[in-house]
Short mmCIF file of C-alpha atoms and ligand atoms in Angstrom, two decimals:
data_model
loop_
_atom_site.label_atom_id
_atom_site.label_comp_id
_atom_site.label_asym_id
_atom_site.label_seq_id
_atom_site.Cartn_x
_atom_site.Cartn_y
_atom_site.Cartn_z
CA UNK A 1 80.30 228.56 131.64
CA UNK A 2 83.03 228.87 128.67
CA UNK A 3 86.33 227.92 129.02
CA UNK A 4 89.46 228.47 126.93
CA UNK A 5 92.58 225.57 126.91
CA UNK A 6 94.58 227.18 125.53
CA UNK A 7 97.21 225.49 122.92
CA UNK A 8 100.75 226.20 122.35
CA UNK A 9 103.59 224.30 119.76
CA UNK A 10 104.06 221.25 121.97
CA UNK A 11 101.02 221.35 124.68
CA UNK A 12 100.02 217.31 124.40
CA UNK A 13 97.31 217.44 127.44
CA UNK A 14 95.25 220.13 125.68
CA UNK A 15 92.86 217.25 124.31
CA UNK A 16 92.79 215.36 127.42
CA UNK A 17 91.84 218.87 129.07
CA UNK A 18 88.95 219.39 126.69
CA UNK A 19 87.76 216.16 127.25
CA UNK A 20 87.24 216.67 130.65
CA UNK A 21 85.39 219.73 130.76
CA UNK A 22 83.22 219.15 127.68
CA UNK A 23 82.36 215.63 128.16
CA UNK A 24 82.87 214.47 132.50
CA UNK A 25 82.17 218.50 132.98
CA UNK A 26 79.71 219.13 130.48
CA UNK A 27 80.46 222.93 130.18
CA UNK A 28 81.08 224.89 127.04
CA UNK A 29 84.99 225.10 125.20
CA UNK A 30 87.51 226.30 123.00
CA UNK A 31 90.62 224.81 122.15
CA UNK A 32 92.50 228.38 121.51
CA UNK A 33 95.98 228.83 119.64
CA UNK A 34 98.80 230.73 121.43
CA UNK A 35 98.45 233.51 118.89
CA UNK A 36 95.06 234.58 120.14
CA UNK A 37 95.09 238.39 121.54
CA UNK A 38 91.74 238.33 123.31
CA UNK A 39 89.89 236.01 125.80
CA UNK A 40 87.05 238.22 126.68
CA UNK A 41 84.51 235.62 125.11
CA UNK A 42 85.75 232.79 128.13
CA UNK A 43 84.70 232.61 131.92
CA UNK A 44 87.85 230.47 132.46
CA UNK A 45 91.53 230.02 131.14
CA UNK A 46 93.02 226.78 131.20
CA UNK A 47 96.55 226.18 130.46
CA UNK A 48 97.01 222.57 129.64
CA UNK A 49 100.60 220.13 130.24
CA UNK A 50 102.99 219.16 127.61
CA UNK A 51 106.25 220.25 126.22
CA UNK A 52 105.64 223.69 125.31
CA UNK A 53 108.59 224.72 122.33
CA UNK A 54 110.41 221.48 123.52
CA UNK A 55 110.80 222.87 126.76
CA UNK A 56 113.94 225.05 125.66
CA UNK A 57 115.84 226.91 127.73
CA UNK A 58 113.59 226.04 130.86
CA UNK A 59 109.80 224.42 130.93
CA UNK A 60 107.76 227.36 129.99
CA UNK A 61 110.46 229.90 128.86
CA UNK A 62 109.84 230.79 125.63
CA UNK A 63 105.54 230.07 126.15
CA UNK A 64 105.15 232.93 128.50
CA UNK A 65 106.57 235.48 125.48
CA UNK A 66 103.50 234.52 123.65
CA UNK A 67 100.73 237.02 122.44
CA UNK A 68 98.21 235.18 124.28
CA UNK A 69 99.60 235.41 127.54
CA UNK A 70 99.00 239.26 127.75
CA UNK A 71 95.25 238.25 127.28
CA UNK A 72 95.54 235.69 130.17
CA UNK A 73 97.09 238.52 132.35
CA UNK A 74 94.13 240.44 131.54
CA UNK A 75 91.80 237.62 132.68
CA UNK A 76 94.01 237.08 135.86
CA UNK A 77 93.47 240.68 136.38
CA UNK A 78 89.72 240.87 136.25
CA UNK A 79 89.44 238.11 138.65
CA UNK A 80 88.66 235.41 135.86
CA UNK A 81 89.96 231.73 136.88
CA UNK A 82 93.20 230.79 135.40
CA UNK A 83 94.56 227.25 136.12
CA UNK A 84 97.66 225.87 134.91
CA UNK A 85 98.44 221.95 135.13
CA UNK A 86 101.69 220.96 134.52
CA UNK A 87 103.36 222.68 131.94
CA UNK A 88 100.60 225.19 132.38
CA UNK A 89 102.25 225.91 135.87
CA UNK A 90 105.59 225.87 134.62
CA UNK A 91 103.94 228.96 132.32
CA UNK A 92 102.49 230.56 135.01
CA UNK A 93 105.75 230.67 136.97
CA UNK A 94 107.57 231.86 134.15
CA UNK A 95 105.07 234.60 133.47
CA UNK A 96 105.16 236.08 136.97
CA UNK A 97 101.42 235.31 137.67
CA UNK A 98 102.74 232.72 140.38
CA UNK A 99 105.68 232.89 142.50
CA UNK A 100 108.65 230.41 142.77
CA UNK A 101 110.74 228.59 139.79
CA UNK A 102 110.54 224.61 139.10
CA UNK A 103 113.51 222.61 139.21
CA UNK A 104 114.26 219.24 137.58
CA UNK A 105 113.16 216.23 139.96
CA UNK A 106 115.58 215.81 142.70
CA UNK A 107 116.13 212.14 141.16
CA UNK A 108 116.83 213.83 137.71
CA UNK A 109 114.44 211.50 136.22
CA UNK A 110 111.08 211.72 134.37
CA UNK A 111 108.76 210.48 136.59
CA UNK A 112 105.26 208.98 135.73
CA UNK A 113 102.34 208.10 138.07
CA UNK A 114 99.59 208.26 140.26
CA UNK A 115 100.24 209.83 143.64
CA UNK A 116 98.43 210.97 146.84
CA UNK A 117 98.03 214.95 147.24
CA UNK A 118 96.52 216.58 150.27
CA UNK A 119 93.83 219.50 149.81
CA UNK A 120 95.44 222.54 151.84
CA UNK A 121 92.70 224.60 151.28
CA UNK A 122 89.17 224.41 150.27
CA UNK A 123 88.44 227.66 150.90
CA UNK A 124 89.22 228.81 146.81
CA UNK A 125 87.36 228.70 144.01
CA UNK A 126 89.25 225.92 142.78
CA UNK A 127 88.57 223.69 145.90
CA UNK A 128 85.46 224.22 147.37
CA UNK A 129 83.87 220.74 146.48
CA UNK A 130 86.70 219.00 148.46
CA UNK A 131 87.11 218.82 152.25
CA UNK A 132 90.05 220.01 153.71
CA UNK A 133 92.65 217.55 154.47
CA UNK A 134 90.72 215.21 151.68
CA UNK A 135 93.26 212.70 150.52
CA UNK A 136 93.20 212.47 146.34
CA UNK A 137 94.91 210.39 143.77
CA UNK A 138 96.03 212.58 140.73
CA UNK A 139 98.46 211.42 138.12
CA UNK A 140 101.95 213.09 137.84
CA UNK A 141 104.29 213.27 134.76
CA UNK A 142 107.03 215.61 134.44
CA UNK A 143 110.90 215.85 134.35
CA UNK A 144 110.95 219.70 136.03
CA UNK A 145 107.85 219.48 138.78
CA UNK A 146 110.81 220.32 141.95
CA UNK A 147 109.11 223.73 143.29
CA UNK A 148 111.39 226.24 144.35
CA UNK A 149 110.83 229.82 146.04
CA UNK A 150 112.60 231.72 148.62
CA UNK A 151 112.27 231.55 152.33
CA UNK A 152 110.22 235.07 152.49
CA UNK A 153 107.87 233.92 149.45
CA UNK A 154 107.58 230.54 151.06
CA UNK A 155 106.39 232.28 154.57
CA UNK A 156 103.98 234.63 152.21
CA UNK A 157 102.54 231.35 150.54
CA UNK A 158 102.15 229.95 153.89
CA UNK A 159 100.77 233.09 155.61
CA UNK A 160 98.24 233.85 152.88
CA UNK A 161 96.99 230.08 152.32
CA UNK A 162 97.98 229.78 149.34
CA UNK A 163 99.64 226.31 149.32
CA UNK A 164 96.54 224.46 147.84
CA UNK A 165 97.71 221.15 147.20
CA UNK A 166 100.97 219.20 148.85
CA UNK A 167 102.44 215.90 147.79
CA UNK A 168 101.29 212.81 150.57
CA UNK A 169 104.60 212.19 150.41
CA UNK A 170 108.12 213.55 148.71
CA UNK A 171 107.58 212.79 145.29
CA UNK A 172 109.98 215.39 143.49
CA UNK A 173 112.01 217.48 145.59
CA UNK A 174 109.45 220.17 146.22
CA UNK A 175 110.08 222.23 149.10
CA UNK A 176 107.41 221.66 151.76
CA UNK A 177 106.13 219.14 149.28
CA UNK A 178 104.30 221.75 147.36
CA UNK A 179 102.42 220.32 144.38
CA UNK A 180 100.18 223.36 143.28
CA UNK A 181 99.65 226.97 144.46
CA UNK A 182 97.44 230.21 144.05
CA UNK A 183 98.46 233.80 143.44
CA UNK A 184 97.41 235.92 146.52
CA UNK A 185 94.30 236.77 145.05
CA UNK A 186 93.44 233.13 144.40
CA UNK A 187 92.04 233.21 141.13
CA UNK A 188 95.52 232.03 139.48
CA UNK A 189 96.05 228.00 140.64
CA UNK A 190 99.11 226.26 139.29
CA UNK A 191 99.47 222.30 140.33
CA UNK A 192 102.16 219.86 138.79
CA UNK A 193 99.59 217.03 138.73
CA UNK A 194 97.01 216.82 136.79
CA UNK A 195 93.18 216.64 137.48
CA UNK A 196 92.08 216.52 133.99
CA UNK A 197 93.52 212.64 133.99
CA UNK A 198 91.58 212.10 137.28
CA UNK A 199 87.95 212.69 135.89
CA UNK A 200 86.54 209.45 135.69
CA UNK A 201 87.34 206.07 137.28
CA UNK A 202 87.81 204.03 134.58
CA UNK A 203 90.88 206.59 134.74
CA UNK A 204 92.03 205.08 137.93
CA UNK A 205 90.57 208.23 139.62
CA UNK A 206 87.87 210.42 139.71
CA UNK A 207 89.11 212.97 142.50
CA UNK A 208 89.87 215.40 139.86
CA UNK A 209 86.94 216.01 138.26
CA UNK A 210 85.87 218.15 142.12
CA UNK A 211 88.10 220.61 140.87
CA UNK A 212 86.78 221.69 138.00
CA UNK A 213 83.37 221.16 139.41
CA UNK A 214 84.33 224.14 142.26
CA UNK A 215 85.66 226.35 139.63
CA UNK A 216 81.73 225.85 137.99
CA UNK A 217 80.45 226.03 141.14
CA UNK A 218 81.91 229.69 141.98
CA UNK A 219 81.06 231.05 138.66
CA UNK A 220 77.39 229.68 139.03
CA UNK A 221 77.23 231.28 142.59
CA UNK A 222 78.47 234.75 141.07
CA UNK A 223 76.61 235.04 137.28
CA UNK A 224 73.38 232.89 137.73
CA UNK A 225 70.27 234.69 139.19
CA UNK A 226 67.67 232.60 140.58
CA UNK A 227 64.48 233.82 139.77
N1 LIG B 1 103.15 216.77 131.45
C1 LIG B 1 103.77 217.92 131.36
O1 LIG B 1 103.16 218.98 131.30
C2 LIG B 1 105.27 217.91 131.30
C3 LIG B 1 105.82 219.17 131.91
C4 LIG B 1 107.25 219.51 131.58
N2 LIG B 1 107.49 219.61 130.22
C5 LIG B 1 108.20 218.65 132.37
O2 LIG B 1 108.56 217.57 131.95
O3 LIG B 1 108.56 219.06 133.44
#
């Protein structure tokens, strides 16, 4: 499988991000500038933390304007996985490929650390090695990770499973302690924290590295024929 992080003016997770799926992973990547107009050569988009532009205006504001993100859309479209950690999320909200808006931390503070998420739903491509209700440690770090959405898009999210990951506890702010979610077709995941910092446990963690392992595991299950 070949995946694309994809690298914008300010992204500063992009090399942690190819670490993990080249070397804990051991699957084929890119690192791909925000200028690139076609992904059809990649199996999987990944849109990696940081400070995109300095985070002007809001997190993600002026990223989502850029060239590559009508070749993302295209991926999203054809059913290709697309996950966005962090500032990768804050993208995809921006961008309209996920619901909802982030807010700055209800503590208006930066806040840095490891912290306990509960698996929603293991039933995507994204989180089929993990059991639902599986407790994992992931790290956090952001300043604007306080998920907002309406009270009909929260009911839709909730309907239509697609609150994957929740906070253990309030960490942020986040309404119903939402800490990453899918579009409605579920190949788009967003999440604030970040598994590609969880993929080993000299780390701290290794609960991450499942993710990425599902995401494999569903492309596997759909492009390799046994003979
Ligand atoms: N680690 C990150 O991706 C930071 C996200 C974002 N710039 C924030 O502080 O909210």
């Amino acid at each position: 499988m070949k995946f694309a992080v994809i690298v914008f003016p300010g992204s500063n997770c992009d090399v942690d991000m190819y670490h993990a799926v080249k070397d804990e992973l051991g699957e084929q990547v890119d690192l791909v500038w925000h200028d690139a107009d076609n992904l059809d050569q990649y199996d999987g988009i990944l849109i990696p933390g940081g400070f995109s532009y300095g985070d002007y205006l809001r997190s993600g504001a002026i990223a989502h304007m850029s060239v590559v993100m009508n070749a993302i859309k295209k991926a999203a479209e054809a059913g290709k996985p697309v996950l966005g950690v962090c500032n990768g999320f804050q993208i995809l909200l921006e961008s309209g490929l996920l619901p909802g808006a982030m807010l700055r931390n209800k503590n208006l503070k930066f806040i840095c650390r490891t912290v306990e998420l509960t698996v929603e739903n293991n039933k995507t491509m994204f989180t089929s090695a993990y059991e639902k209700g599986d407790k994992i440690r992931v790290p956090i770090a952001h300043g604007e990770g306080n998920y907002y959405c309406d009270d009909e898009t929260l009911a839709k999210l909730q309907e239509n499973n697609q609150i994957v990951f929740t906070y253990a506890s309030d960490v942020n702010g986040s309404l119903s302690d939402i800490a990453g979610i899918t579009n409605e077709k579920g190949n788009v995941l967003g999440m604030m924290p970040h598994p590609e910092r969880a993929v080993d446990d000299l780390l701290g963690s290794a609960d991450g590295l499942k993710l990425f392992q599902s995401i494999v595991k569903h492309w596997r299950d759909s492009h390799v024929v046994n003979a």
